[in-house]
Tab-separated table of C-alpha atoms and ligand atoms in Angstrom:
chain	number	residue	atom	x	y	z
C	467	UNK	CA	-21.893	11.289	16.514
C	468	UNK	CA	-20.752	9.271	14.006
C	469	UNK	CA	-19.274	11.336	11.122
C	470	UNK	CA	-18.596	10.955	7.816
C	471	UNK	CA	-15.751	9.199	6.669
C	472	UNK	CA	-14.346	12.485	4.898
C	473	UNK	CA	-14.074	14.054	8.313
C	474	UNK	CA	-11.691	11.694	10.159
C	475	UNK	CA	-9.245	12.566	7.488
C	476	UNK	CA	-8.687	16.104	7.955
C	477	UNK	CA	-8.963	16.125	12.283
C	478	UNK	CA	-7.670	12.042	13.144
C	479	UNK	CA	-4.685	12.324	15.057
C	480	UNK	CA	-4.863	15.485	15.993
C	481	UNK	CA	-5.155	16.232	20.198
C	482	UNK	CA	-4.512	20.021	20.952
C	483	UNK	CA	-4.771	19.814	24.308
C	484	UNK	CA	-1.895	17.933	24.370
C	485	UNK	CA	0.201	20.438	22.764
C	486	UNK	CA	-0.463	23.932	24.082
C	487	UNK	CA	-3.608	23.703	21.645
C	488	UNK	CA	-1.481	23.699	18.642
C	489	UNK	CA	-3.503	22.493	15.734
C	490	UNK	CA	-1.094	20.991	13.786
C	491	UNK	CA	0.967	18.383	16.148
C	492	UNK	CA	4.358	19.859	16.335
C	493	UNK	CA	7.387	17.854	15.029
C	494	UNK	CA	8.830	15.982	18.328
C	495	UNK	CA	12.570	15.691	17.196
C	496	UNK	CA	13.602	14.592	20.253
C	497	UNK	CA	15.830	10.980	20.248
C	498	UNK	CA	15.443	10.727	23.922
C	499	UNK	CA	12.909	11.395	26.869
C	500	UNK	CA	13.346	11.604	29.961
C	501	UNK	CA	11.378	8.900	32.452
C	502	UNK	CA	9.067	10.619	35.344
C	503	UNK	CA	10.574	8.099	38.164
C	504	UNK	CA	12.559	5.100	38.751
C	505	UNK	CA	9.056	2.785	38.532
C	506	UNK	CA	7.532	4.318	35.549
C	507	UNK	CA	10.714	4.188	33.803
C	508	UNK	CA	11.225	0.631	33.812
C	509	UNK	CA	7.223	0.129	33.119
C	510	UNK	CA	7.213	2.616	29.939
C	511	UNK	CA	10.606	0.463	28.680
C	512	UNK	CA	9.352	-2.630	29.214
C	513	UNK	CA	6.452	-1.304	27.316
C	514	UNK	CA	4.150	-1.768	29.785
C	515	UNK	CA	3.059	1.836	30.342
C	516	UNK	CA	2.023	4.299	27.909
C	517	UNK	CA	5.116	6.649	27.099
C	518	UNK	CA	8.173	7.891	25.225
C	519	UNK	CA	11.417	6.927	25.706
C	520	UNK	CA	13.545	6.926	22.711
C	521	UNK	CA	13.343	7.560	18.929
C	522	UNK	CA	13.323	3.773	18.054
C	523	UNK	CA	9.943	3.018	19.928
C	524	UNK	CA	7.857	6.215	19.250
C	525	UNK	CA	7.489	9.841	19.752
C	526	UNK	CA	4.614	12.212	20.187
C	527	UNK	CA	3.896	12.846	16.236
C	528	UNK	CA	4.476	9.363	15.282
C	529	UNK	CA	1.788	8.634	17.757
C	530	UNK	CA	-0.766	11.250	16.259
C	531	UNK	CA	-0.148	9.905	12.506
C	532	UNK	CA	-0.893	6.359	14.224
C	533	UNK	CA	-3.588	7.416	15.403
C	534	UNK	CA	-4.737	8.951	12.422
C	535	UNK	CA	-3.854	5.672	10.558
C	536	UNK	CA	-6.363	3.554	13.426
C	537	UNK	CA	-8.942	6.195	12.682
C	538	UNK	CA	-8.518	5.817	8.683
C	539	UNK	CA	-9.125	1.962	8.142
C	540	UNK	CA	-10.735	1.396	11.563
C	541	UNK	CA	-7.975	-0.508	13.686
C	542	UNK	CA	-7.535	-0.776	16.800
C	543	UNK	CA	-3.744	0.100	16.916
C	544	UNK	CA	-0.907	1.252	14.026
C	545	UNK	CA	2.782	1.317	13.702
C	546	UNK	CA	4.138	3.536	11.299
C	547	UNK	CA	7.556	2.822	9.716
C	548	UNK	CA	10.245	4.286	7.491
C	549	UNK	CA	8.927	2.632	4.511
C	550	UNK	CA	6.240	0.112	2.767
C	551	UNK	CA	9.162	-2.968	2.575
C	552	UNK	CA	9.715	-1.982	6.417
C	553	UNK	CA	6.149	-1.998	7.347
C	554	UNK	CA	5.853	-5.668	5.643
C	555	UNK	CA	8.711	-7.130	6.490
C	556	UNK	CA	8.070	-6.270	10.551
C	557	UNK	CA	4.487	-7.909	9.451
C	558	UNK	CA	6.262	-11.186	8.220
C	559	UNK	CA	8.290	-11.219	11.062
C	560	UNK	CA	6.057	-11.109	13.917
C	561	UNK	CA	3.525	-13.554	12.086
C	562	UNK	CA	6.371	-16.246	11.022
C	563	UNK	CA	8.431	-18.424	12.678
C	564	UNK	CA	11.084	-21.148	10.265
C	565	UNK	CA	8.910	-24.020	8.891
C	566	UNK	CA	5.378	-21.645	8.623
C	567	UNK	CA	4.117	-21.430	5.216
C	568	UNK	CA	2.574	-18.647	3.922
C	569	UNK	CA	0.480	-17.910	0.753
C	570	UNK	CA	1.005	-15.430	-1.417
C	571	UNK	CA	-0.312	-13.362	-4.989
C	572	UNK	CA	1.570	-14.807	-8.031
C	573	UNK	CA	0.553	-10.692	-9.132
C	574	UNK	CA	1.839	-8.514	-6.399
C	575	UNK	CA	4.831	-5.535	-5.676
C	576	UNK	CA	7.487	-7.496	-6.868
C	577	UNK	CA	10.142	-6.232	-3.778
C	578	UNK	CA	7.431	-8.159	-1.463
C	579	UNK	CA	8.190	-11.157	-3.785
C	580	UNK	CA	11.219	-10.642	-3.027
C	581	UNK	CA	10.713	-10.413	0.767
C	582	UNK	CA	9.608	-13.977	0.265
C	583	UNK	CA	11.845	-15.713	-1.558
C	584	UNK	CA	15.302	-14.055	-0.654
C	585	UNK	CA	14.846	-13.530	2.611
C	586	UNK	CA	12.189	-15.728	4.480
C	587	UNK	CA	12.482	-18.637	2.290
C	588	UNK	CA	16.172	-19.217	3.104
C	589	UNK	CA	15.601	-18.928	6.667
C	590	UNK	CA	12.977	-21.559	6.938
C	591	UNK	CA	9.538	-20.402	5.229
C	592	UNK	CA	7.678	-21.990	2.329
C	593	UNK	CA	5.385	-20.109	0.483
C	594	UNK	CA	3.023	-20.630	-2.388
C	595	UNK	CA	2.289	-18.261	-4.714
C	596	UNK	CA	-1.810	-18.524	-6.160
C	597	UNK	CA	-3.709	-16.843	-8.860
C	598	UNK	CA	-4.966	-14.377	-6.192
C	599	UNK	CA	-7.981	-13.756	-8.014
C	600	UNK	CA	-9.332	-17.367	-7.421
C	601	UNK	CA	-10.339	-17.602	-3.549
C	602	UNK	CA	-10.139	-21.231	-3.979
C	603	UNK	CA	-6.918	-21.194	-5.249
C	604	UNK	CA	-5.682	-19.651	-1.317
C	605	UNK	CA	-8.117	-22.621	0.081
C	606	UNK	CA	-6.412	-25.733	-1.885
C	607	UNK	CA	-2.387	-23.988	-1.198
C	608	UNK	CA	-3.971	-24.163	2.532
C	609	UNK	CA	-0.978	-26.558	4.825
C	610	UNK	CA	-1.306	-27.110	8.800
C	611	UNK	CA	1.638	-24.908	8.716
C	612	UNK	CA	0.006	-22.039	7.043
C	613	UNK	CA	0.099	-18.988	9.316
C	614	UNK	CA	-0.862	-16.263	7.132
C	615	UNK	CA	-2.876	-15.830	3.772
C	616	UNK	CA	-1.503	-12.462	2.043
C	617	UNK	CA	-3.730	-10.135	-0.478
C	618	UNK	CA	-2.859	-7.265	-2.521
C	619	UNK	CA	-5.644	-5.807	-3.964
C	620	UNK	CA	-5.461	-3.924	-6.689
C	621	UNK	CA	-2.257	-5.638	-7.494
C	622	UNK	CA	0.713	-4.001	-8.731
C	623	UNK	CA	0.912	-3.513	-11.595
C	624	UNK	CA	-1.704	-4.742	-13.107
C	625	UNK	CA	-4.780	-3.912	-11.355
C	626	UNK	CA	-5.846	-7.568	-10.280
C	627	UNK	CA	-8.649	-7.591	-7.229
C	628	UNK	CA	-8.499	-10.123	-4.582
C	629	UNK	CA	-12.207	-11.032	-2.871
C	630	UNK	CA	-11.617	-10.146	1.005
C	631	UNK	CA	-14.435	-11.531	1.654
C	632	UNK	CA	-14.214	-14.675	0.193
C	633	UNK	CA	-10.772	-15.202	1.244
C	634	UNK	CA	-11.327	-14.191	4.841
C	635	UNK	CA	-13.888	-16.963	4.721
C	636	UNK	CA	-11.103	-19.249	3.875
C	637	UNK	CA	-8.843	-18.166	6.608
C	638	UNK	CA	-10.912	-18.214	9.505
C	639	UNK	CA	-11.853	-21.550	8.871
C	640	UNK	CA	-8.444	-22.546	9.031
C	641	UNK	CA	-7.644	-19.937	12.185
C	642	UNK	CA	-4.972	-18.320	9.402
C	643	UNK	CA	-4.320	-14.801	10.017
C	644	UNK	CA	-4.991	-12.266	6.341
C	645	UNK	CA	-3.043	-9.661	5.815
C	646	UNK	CA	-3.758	-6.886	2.807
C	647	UNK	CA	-1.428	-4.828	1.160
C	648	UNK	CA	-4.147	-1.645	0.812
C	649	UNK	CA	-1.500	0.644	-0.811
C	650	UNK	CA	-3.242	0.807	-4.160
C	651	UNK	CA	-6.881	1.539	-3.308
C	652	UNK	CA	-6.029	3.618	0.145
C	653	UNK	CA	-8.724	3.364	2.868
C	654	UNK	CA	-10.613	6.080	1.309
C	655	UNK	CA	-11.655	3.224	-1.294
C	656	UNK	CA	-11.336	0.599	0.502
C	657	UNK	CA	-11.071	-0.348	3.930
C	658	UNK	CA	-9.785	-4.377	4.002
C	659	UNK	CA	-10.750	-4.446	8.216
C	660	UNK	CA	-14.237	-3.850	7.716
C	661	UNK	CA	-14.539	-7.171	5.140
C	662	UNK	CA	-12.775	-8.929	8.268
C	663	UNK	CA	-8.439	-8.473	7.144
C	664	UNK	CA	-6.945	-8.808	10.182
C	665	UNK	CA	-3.769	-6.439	9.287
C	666	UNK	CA	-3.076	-3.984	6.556
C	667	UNK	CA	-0.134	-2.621	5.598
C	668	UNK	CA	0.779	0.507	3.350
C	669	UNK	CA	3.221	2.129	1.581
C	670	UNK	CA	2.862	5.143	3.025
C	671	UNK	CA	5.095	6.429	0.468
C	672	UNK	CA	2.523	6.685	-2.254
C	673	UNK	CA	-1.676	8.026	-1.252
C	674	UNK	CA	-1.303	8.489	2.276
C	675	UNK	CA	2.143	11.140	1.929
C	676	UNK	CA	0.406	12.014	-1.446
C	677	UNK	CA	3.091	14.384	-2.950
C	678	UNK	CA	5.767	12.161	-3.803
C	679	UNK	CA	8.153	13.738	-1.326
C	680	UNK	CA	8.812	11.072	1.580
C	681	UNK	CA	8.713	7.611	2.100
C	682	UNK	CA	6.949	5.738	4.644
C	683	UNK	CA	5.140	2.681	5.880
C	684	UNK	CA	2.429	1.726	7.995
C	685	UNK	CA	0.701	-1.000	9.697
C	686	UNK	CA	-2.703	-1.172	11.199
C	687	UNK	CA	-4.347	-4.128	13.260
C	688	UNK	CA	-4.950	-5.677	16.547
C	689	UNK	CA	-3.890	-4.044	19.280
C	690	UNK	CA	-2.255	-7.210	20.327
C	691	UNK	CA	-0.619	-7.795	16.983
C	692	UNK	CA	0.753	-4.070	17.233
C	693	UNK	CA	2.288	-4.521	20.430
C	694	UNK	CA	3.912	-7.603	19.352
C	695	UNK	CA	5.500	-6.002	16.398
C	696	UNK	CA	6.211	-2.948	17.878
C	697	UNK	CA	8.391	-4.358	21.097
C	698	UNK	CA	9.175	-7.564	19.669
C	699	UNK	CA	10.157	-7.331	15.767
C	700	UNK	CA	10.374	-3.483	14.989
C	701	UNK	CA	12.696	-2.948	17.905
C	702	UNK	CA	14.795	-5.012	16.890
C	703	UNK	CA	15.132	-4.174	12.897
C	704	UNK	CA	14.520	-0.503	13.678
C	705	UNK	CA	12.942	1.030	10.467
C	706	UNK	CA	12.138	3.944	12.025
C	707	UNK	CA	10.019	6.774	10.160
C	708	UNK	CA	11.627	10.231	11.345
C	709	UNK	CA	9.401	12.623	13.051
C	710	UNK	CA	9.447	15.325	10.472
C	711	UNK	CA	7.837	12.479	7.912
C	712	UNK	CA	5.348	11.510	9.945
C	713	UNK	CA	4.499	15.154	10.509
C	714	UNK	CA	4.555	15.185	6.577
C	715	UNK	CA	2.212	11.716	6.110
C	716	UNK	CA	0.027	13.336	8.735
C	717	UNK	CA	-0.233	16.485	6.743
C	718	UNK	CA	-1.295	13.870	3.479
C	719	UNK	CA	-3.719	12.299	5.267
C	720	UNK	CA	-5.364	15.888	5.669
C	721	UNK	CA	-6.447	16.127	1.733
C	722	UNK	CA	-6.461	12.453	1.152
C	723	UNK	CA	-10.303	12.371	0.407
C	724	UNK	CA	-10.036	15.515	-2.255
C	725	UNK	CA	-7.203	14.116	-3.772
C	726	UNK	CA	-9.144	10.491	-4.555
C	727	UNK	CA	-11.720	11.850	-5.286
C	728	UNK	CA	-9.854	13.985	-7.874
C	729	UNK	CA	-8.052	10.611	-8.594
C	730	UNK	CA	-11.113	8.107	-9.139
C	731	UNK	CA	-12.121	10.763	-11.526
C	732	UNK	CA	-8.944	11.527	-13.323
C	733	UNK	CA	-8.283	7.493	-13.620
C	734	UNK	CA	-11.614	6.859	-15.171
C	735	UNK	CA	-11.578	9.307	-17.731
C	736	UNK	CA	-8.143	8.117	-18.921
C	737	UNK	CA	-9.299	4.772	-18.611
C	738	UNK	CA	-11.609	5.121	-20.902
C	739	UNK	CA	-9.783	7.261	-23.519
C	740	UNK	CA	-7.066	4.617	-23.726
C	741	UNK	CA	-10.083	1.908	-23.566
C	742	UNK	CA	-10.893	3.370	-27.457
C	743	UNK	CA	-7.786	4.054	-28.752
C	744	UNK	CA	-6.792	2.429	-31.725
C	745	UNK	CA	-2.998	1.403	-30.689
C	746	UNK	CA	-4.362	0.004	-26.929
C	747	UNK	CA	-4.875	-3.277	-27.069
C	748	UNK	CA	-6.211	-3.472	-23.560
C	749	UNK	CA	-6.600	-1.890	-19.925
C	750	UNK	CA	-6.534	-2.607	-16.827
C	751	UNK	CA	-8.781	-0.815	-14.336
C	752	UNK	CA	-11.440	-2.175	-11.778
C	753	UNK	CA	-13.724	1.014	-12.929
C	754	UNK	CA	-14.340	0.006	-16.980
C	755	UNK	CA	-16.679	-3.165	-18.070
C	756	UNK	CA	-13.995	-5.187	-19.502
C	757	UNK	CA	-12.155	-5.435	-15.962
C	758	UNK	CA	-12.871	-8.908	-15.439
C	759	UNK	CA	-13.314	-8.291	-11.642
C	760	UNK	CA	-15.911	-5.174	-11.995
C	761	UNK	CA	-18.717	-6.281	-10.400
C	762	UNK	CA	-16.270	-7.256	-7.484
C	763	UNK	CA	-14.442	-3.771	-7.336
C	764	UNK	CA	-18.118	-2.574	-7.078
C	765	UNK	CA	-18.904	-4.560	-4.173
C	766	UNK	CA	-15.822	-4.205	-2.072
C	767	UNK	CA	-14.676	-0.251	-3.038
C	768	UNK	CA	-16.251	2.712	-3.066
C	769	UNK	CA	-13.665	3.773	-5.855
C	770	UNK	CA	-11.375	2.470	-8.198
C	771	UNK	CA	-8.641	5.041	-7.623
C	772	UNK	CA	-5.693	6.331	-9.489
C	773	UNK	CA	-3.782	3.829	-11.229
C	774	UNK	CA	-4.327	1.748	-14.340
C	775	UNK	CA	-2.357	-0.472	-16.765
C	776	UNK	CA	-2.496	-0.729	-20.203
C	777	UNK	CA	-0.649	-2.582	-22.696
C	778	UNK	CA	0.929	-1.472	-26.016
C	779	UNK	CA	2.253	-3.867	-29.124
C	780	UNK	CA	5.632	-4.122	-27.747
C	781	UNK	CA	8.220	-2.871	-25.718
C	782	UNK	CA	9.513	-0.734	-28.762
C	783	UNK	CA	5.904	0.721	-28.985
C	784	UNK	CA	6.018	1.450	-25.136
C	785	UNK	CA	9.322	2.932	-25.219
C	786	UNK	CA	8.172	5.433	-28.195
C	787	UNK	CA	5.431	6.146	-26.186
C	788	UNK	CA	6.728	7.127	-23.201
C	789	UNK	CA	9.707	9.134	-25.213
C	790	UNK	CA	7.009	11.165	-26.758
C	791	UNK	CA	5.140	12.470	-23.389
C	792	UNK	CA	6.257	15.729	-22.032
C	793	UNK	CA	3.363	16.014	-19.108
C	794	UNK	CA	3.118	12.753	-17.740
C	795	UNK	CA	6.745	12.109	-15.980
C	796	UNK	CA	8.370	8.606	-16.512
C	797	UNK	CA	9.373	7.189	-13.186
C	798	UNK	CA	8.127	4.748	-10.811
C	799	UNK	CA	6.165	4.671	-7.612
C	800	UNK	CA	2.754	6.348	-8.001
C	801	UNK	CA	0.156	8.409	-5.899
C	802	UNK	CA	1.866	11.331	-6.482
C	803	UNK	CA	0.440	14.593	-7.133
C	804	UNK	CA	1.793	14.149	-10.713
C	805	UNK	CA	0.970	11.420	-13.649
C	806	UNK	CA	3.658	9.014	-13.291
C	807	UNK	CA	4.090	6.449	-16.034
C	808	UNK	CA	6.169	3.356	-16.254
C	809	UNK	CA	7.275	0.278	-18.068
C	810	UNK	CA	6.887	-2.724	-15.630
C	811	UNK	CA	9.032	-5.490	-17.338
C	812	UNK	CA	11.964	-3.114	-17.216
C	813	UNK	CA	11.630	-1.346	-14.106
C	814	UNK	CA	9.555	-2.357	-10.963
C	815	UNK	CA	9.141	-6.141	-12.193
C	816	UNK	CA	12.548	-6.213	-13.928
C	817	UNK	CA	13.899	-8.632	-11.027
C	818	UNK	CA	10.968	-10.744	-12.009
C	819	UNK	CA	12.036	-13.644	-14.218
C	820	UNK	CA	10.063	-13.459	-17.697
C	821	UNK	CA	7.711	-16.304	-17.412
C	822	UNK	CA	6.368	-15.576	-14.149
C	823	UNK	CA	6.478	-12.304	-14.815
C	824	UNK	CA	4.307	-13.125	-18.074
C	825	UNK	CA	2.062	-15.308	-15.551
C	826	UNK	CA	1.260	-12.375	-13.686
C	827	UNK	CA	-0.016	-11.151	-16.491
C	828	UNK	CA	3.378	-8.435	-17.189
C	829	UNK	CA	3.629	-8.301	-20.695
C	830	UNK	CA	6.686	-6.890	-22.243
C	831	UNK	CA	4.127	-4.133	-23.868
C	832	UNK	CA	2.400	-3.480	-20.445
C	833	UNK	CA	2.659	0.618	-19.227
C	834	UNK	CA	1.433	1.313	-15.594
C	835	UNK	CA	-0.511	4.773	-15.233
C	836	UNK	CA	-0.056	6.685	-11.916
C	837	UNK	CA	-2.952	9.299	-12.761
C	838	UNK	CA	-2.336	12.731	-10.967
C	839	UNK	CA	-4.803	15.318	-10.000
C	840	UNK	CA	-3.852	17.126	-13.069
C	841	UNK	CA	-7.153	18.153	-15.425
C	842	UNK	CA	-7.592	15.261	-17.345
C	843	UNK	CA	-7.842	16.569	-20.389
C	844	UNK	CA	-4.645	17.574	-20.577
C	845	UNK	CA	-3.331	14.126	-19.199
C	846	UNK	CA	-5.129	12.569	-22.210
C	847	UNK	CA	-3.993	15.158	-24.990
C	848	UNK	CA	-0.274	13.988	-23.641
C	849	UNK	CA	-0.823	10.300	-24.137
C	850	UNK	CA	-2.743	11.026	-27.228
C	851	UNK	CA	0.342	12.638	-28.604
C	852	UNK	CA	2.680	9.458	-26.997
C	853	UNK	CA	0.156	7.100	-28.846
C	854	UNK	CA	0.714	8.758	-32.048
C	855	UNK	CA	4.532	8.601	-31.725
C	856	UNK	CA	3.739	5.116	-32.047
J	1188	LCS	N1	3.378	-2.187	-1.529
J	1188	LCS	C1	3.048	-1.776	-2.763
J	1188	LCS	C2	1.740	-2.185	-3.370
J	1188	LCS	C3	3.936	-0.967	-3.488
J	1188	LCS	O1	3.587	-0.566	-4.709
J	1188	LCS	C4	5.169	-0.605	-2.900
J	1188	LCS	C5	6.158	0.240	-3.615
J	1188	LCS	C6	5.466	-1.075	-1.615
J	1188	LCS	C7	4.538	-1.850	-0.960
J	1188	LCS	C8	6.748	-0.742	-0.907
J	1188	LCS	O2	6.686	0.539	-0.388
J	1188	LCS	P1	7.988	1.454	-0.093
J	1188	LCS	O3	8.909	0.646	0.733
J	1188	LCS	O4	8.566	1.787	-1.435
J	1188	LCS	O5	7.415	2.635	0.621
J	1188	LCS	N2	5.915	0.379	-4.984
J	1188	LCS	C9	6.662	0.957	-5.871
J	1188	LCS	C10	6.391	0.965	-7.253
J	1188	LCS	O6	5.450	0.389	-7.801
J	1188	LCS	N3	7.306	1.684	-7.896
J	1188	LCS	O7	8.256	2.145	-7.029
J	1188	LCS	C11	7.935	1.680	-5.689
């Protein structure tokens, strides 16, 4: 039977059988496990046979939030990590060799920028960066050395929307391998396999955990591509998510769908409130008719989810702002339980130089909106009183 996609997210993972019929998959801290036999132990660490080992290469409730994770955006096999930046950085790693090129979002998480040009640049990759929102853009940065075309979509921080479609189009004519950074929208709104994404990765830190109180990673693809970065990459750099947090993202995943829903909602209605107030000079969110992208968020989500940008006269005007707000908490990341609000240009983009900053469309004034499940009533009466402090 196939169910709906609500349901997966409160039972995927789960295998009671397999654990005395517990119903929540116990917390495996174990480092080590022992091997059945001299023959299966040398199969299991050579990865050839299913099976545990050691704490760097899986344990039982890693496995079940992995599984959850393949059930989530429909992949064949996941690797969960200690973090986002681990999860895309073992991407990178098993996709690139020195002299690939990659493409990339001008508008993206700037640490992922960062990925690219401090670390794989210097040891051998070239990468272009493209107005993300322009699938032709991706085809004319296309080299014969291009391995892999990236998307993150919505973009941090400002909400930009990359066509999967459109740029999967681009890739498989070129045999390039897509991979989509689906931390924003979450699977619940958007699942980037279905439109033909070969990998997506997550920061598992934000939706997926949901309460703001771990950090994690994940990545979800071919089985092939899994195995690859599992033995070959991940081994090796060893971001390892503990057992007791991927007990805890597992536990997330369980109220995901209530929570977006709560959060499409919640996003919307402040959307729209700051859309017709008299000191916002714009926002950003896929949801409202002035996103330039809305008939596109329409087509490839199913919501536009919790976070939105908006943009104030200046930095001054954004500082008063966000002194003034006693409900909504100033801080960065986002999908938390709470409203979390933030000034890009001098925190998460800070390392980005001005101008490109300003290119990816960063103003100085620009506030990002991590809408909670919170009523929204009273997250609008708190910005109302931070826009009036203006
Ligand atoms: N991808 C996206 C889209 C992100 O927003 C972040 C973190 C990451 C990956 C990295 O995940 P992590 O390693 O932190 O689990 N974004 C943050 C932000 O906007 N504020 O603080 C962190």
């Amino acid at each position: 039977m196939a169910y709906a996609r609500e349901t997966p997210m409160v039972h995927a993972g789960e295998d009671p059988a397999a654990h005395f019929g517990a119903l929540s998959t116990p917390i495996y801290d174990a480092a080590v496990f022992a091997f059945p036999d001299a023959a299966q132990g040398a199969a299991i660490h050579a990865g050839e046979q299913p099976g545990y080992f050691y704490g760097r290469m899986g344990n039982p409730t890693q496995a079940a939030l992995e599984a959850a994770l393949c059930a989530l955006e429909g992949g064949e096999a996941a690797l969960a990590l200690a973090s986002g930046m681990a999860a895309i950085t073992t991407t990178f790693l098993t996709l690139l060799r020195p002299g690939d090129h990659v493409v990339a979002p001008l508008a993206m998480y700037a640490t992922t920028t960062a990925l690219l040009d401090e670390v794989l640049t210097p040891w051998g990759v070239a990468v272009t960066y493209v107005d993300a929102t322009d699938p032709a853009a991706y085809a004319a940065a296309i080299r014969p050395t291009t391995k892999v075309l990236y998307l993150e979509s919505p973009a941090n921080p400002r909400l930009q929307l990359v066509d999967m479609a459109a740029v999967v189009a681009v890739a498989r004519a070129h045999g390039i391998t897509t991979v989509m950074d689906n931390t924003f929208a979450t699977p619940y709104n958007q699942q980037p396999l279905h439109w033909g994404v070969d990998i997506v990765v997550h920061s598992a830190t934000k939706y997926l955990g949901g309460h703001g109180d771990l950090t994690a990673g994940a990545i979800v693809g071919p089985a092939a591509f899994v195995h690859d970065a599992r033995w070959r990459i991940h081994k090796i750099l060893g971001g390892v998510i503990a057992p007791q947090t991927a007990w805890l993202v597992l536990r997330g995943i369980k109220t995901l769908a209530l929570r977006m829903v709560q959060y499409n909602a919640n996003a919307l209605a402040v959307a729209q409130f700051l859309a017709g107030h008299p000191q916002v000079q714009q926002v950003a969110y896929p949801g409202l008719p002035t996103h330039p992208q809305q008939a596109l968020a329409a087509r490839q989500m199913t919501g536009c989810g919790g976070m939105l940008a908006f943009e104030v006269a200046d930095l001054s005007a954004g500082q008063r702002l966000i002194d003034h707000l006693t409900l909504c908490q100033l801080a960065v990341s986002l999908g938390d339980v709470a409203t979390l609000i933030q000034h890009s240009a001098s925190m998460t983009h800070a390392a980005v130089p001005r101008e490109r900053r300003l290119a990816a469309g960063i103003t100085d004034g620009l506030l990002r909106l991590s809408v909670g499940i919170e009523d929204a009533n009273d997250i609008i009466a708190d910005l109302a009183t931070g826009l009036a402090a203006i």
